[in-house]
PDB file of C-alpha atoms in Angstrom:
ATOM      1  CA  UNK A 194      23.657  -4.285  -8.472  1.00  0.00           C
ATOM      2  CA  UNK A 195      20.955  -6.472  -9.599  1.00  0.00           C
ATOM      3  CA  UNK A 196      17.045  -5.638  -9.292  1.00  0.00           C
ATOM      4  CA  UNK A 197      16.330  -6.469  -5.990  1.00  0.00           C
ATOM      5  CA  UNK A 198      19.517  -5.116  -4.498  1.00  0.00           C
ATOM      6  CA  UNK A 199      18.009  -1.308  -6.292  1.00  0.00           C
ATOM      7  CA  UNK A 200      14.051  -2.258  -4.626  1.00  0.00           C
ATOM      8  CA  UNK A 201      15.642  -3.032  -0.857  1.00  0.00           C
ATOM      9  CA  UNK A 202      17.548  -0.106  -0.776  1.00  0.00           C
ATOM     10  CA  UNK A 203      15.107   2.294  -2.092  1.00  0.00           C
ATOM     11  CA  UNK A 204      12.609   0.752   0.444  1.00  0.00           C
ATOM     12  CA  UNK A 205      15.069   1.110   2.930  1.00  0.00           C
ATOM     13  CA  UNK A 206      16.230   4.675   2.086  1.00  0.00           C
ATOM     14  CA  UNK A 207      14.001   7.712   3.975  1.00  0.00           C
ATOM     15  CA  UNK A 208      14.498   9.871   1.001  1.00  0.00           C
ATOM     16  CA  UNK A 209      12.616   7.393  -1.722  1.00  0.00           C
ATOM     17  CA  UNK A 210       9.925   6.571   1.276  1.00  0.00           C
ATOM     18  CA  UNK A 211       7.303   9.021   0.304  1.00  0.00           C
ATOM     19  CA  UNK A 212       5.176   8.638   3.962  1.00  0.00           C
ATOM     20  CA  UNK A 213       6.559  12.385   5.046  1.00  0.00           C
ATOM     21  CA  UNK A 214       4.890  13.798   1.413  1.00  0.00           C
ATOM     22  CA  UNK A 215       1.536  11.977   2.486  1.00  0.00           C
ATOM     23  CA  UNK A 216       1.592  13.351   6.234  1.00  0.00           C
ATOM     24  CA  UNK A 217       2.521  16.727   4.874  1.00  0.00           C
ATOM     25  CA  UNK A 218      -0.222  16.989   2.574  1.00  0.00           C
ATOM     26  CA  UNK A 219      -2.833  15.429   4.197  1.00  0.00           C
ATOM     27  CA  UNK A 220      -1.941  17.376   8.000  1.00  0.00           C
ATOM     28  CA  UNK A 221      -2.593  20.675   5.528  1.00  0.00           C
ATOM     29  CA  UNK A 222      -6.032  19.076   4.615  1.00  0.00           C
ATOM     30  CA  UNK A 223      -6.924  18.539   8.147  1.00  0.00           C
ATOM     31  CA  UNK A 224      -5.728  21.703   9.252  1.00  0.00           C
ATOM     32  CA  UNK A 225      -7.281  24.064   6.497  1.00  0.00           C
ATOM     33  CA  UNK A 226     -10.425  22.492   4.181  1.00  0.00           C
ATOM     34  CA  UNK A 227     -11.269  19.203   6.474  1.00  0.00           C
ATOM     35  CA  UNK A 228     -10.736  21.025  10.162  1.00  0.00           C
ATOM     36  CA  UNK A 229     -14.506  21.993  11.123  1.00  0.00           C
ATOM     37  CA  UNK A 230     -16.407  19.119   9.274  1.00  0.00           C
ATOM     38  CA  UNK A 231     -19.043  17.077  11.442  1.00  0.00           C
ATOM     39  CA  UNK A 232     -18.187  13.745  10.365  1.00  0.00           C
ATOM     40  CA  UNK A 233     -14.665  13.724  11.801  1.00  0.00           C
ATOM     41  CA  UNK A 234     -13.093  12.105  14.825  1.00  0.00           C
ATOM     42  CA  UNK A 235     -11.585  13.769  16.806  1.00  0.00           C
ATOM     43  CA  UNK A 236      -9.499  11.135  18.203  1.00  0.00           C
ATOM     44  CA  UNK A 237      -7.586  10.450  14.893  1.00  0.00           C
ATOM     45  CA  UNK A 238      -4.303  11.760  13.465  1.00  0.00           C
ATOM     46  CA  UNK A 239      -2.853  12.135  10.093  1.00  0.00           C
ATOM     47  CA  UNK A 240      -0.297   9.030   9.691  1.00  0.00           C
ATOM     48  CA  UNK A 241       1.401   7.096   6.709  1.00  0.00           C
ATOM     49  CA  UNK A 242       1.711   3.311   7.674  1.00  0.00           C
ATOM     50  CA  UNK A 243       3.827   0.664   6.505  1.00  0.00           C
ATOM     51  CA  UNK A 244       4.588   2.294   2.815  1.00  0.00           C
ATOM     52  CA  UNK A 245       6.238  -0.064   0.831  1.00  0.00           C
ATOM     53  CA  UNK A 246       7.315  -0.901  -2.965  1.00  0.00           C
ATOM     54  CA  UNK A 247       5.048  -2.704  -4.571  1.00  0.00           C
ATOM     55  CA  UNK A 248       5.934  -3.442  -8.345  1.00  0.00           C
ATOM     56  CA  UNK A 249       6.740  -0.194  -9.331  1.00  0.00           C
ATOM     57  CA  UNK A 250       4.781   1.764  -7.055  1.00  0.00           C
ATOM     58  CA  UNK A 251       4.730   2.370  -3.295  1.00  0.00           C
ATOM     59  CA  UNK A 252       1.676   1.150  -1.180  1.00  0.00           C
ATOM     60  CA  UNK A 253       0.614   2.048   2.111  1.00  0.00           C
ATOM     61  CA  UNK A 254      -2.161   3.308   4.737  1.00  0.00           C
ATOM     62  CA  UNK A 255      -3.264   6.863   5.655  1.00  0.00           C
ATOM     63  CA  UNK A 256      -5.116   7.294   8.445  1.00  0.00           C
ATOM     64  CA  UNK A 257      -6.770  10.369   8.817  1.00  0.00           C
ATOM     65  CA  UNK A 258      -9.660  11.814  11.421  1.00  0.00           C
ATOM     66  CA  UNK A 259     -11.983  11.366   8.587  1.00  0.00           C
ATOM     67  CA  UNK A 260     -11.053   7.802   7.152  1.00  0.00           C
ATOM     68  CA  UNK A 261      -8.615   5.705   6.673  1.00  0.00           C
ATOM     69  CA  UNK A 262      -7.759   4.775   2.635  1.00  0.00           C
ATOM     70  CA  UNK A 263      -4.715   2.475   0.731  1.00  0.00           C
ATOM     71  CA  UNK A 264      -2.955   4.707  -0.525  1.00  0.00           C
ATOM     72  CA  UNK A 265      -0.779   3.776  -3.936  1.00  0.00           C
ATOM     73  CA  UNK A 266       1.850   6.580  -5.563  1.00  0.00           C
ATOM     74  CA  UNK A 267       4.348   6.245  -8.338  1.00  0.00           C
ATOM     75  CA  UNK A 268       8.047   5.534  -8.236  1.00  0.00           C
ATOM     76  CA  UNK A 269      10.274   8.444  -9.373  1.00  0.00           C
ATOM     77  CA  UNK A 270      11.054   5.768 -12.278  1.00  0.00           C
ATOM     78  CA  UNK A 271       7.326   4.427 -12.650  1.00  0.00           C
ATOM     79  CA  UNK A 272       4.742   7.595 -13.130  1.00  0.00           C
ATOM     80  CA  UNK A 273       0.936   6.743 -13.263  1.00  0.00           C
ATOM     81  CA  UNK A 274      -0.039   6.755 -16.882  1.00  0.00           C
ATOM     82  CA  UNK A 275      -3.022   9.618 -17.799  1.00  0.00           C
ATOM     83  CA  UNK A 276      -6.291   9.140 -16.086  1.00  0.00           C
ATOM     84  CA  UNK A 277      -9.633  10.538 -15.887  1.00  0.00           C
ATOM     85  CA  UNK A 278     -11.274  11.301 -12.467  1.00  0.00           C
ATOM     86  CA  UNK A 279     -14.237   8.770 -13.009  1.00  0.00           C
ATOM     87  CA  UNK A 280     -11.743   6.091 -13.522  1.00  0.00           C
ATOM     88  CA  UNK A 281     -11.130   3.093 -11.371  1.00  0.00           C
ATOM     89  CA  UNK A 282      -7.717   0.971 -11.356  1.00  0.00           C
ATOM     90  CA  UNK A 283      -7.736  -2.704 -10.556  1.00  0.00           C
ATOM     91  CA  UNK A 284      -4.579  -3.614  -8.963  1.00  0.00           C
ATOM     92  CA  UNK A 285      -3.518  -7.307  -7.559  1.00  0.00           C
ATOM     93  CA  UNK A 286      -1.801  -7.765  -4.332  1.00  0.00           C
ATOM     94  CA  UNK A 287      -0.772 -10.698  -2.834  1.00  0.00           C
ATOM     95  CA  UNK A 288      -3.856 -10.743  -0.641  1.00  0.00           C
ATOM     96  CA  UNK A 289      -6.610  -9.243  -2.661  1.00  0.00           C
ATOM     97  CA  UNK A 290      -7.561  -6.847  -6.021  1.00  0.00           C
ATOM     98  CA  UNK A 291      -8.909  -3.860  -5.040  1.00  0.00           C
ATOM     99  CA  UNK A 292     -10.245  -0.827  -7.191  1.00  0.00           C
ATOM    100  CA  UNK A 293      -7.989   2.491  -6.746  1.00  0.00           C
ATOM    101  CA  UNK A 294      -9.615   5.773  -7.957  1.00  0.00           C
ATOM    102  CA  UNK A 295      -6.963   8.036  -9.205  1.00  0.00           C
ATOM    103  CA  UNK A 296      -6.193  11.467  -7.379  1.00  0.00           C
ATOM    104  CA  UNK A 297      -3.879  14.395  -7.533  1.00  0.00           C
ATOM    105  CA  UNK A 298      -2.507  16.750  -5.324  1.00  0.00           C
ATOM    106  CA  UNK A 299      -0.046  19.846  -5.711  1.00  0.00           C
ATOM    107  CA  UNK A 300       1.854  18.983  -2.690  1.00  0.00           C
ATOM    108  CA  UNK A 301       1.876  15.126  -3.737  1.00  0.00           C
ATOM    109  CA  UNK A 302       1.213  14.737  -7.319  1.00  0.00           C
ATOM    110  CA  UNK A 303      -0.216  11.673  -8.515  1.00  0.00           C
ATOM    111  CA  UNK A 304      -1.555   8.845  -6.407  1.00  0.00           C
ATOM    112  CA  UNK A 305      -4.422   6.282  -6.360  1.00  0.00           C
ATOM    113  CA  UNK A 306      -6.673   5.356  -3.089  1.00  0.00           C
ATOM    114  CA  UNK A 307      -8.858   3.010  -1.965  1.00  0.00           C
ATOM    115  CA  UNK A 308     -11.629   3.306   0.735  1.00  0.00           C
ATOM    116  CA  UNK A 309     -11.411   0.874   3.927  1.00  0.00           C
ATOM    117  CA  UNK A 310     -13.186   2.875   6.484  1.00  0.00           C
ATOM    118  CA  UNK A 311     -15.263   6.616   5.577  1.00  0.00           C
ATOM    119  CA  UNK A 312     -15.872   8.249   7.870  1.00  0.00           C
ATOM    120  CA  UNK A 313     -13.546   6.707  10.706  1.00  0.00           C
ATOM    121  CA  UNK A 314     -16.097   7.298  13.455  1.00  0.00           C
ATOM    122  CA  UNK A 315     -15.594   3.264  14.608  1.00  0.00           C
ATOM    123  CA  UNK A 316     -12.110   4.132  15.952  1.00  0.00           C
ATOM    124  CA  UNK A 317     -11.667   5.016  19.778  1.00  0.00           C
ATOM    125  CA  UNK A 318      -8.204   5.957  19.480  1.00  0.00           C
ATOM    126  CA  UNK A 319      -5.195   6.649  16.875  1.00  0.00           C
ATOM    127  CA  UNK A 320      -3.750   3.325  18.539  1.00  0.00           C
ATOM    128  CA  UNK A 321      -6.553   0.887  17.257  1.00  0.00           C
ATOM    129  CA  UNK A 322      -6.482   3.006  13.590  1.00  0.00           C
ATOM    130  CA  UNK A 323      -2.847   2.162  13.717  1.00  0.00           C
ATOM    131  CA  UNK A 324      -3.634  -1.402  14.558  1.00  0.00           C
ATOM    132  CA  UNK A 325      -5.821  -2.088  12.033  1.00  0.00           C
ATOM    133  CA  UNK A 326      -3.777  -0.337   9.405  1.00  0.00           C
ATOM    134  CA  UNK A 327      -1.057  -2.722   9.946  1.00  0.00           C
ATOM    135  CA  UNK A 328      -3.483  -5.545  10.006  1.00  0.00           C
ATOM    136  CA  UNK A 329      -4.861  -4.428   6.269  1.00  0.00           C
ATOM    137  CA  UNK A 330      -1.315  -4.629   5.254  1.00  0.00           C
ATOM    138  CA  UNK A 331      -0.478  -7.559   6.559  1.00  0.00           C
ATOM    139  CA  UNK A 332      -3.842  -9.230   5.317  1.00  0.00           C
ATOM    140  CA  UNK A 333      -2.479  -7.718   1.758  1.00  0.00           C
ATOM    141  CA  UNK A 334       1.119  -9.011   1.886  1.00  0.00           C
ATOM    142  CA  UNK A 335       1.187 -11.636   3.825  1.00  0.00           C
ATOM    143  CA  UNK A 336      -2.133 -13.910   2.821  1.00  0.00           C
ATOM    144  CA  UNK A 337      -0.697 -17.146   3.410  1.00  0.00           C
ATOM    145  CA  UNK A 338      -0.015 -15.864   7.319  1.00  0.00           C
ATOM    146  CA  UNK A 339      -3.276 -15.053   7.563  1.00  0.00           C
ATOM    147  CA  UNK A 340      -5.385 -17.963   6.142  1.00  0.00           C
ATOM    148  CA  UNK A 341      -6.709 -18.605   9.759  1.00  0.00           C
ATOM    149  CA  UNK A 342      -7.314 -15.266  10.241  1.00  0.00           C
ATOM    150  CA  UNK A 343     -10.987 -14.196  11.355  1.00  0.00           C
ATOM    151  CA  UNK A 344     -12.948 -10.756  10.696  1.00  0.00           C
ATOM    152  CA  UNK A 345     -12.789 -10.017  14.129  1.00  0.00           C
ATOM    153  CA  UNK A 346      -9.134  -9.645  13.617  1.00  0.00           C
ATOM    154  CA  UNK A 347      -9.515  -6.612  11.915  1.00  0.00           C
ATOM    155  CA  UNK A 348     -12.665  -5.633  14.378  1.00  0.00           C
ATOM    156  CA  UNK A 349     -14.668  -3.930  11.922  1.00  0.00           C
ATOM    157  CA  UNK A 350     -18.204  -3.362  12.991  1.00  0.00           C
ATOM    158  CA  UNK A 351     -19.283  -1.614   9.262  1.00  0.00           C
ATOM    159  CA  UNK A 352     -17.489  -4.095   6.230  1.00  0.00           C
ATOM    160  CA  UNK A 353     -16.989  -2.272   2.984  1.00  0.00           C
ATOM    161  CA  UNK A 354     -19.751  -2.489   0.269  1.00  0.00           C
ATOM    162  CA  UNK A 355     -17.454  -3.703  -2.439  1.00  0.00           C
ATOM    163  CA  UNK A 356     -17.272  -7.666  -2.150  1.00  0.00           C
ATOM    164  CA  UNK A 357     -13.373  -7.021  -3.467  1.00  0.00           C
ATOM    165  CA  UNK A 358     -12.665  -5.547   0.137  1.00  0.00           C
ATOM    166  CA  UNK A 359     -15.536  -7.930   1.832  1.00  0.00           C
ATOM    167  CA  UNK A 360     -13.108 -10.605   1.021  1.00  0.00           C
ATOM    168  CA  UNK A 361     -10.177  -8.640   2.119  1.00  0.00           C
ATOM    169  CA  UNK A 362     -11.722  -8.927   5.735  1.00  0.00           C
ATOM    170  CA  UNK A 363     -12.854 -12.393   5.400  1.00  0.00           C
ATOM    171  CA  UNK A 364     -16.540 -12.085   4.496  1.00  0.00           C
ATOM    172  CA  UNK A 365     -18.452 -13.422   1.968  1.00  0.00           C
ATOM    173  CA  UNK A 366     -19.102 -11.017  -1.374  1.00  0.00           C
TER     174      UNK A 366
END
C-alpha cells in the first residue's frame, strides 16, 4: 500500500478521525468552566466540522457557543514537536497561512487553534455556524473554487484583525 492508499483510509476510518475527542472535550468545557459566562450564545453547540488530514496532521472547525476556531491536532504517527504557550505556528494551506497558538488538553492532548470568530455572538443559529464552518474549509482547501468568491459568502459582519485571516475572507490586509 503506497502513501496515499495509508492517508485515504485513515481519513476515511472513524477510529483515526479525532472529531468525537474534540466534541468530548470541548461539550465538558461548555458544560463545567464555560457554562455561566456572559459572552456566550446561547444558540450554539459544540461541533467538529469537516476534520481532515492535512500533511501529517488533521485540520478542522470547532464551533462552540463561545467561538468558533481551526482547530489542528497531531497524527498518532506525527506528534507536535515541544512548544511554549506564547508561541505562534505558521502553517500553509492551500488557501491561506494562518498563525496557530499551541494548546493542550488532558482529554485531547496536543493541538494548535486559530481564531475566526470570538465571541460567536454574530451567529443566529448552529445552522449558519455550521455553514460558515464549511465555507472556511472550503475557502482553505479548495482556493481555486473559490477565486470568485465574495466576503459576503462567508457573511461576516466583524473580519478578523490579522490581515493573514482578512485575506482568508477576501479583504484587503
Amino acid at each position: 500500500m503506497h502513501a496515499p492508499d495509508v492517508v485515504r483510509r485513515a481519513a476515511t476510518d472513524p477510529a483515526h478521525d479525532p472529531s468525537r475527542r474534540v466534541e468530548a472535550a470541548f461539550a465538558q468545557i461548555a458544560a463545567t468552566r464555560m457554562r455561566d459566562l456572559p459572552y456566550l450564545n446561547p444558540s450554539l453547540e459544540v461541533a467538529a466540522v469537516g476534520f481532515r488530514l492535512w500533511q501529517s496532521s488533521w485540520i478542522g472547525v470547532l464551533v462552540t457557543p463561545w467561538g468558533i476556531n481551526l482547530l489542528q491536532l497531531p497524527t498518532d504517527d506525527a506528534p507536535f514537536a515541544a512548544w511554549r504557550a506564547a508561541d505562534a505556528i505558521d502553517v500553509t494551506l492551500p488557501g491561506a497561512m494562518l498563525a496557530f497558538v499551541p494548546a493542550r488538553l488532558d482529554a485531547l492532548g496536543e493541538y494548535r487553534q486559530c481564531s475566526l470568530f470570538s465571541p460567536a455572538q454574530q451567529f443566529a443559529d448552529q445552522a449558519s455556524a455550521l455553514a460558515t464552518a464549511h465555507e472556511v474549509l472550503r475557502l482553505l482547501f479548495e482556493p481555486e473554487a473559490s477565486a470568485d468568491a465574495t466576503v459576503a459568502a462567508v457573511a461576516t459582519p466583524a473580519p478578523p484583525a490579522d490581515p493573514r485571516r482578512r485575506r482568508l475572507f477576501g479583504l484587503r490586509p
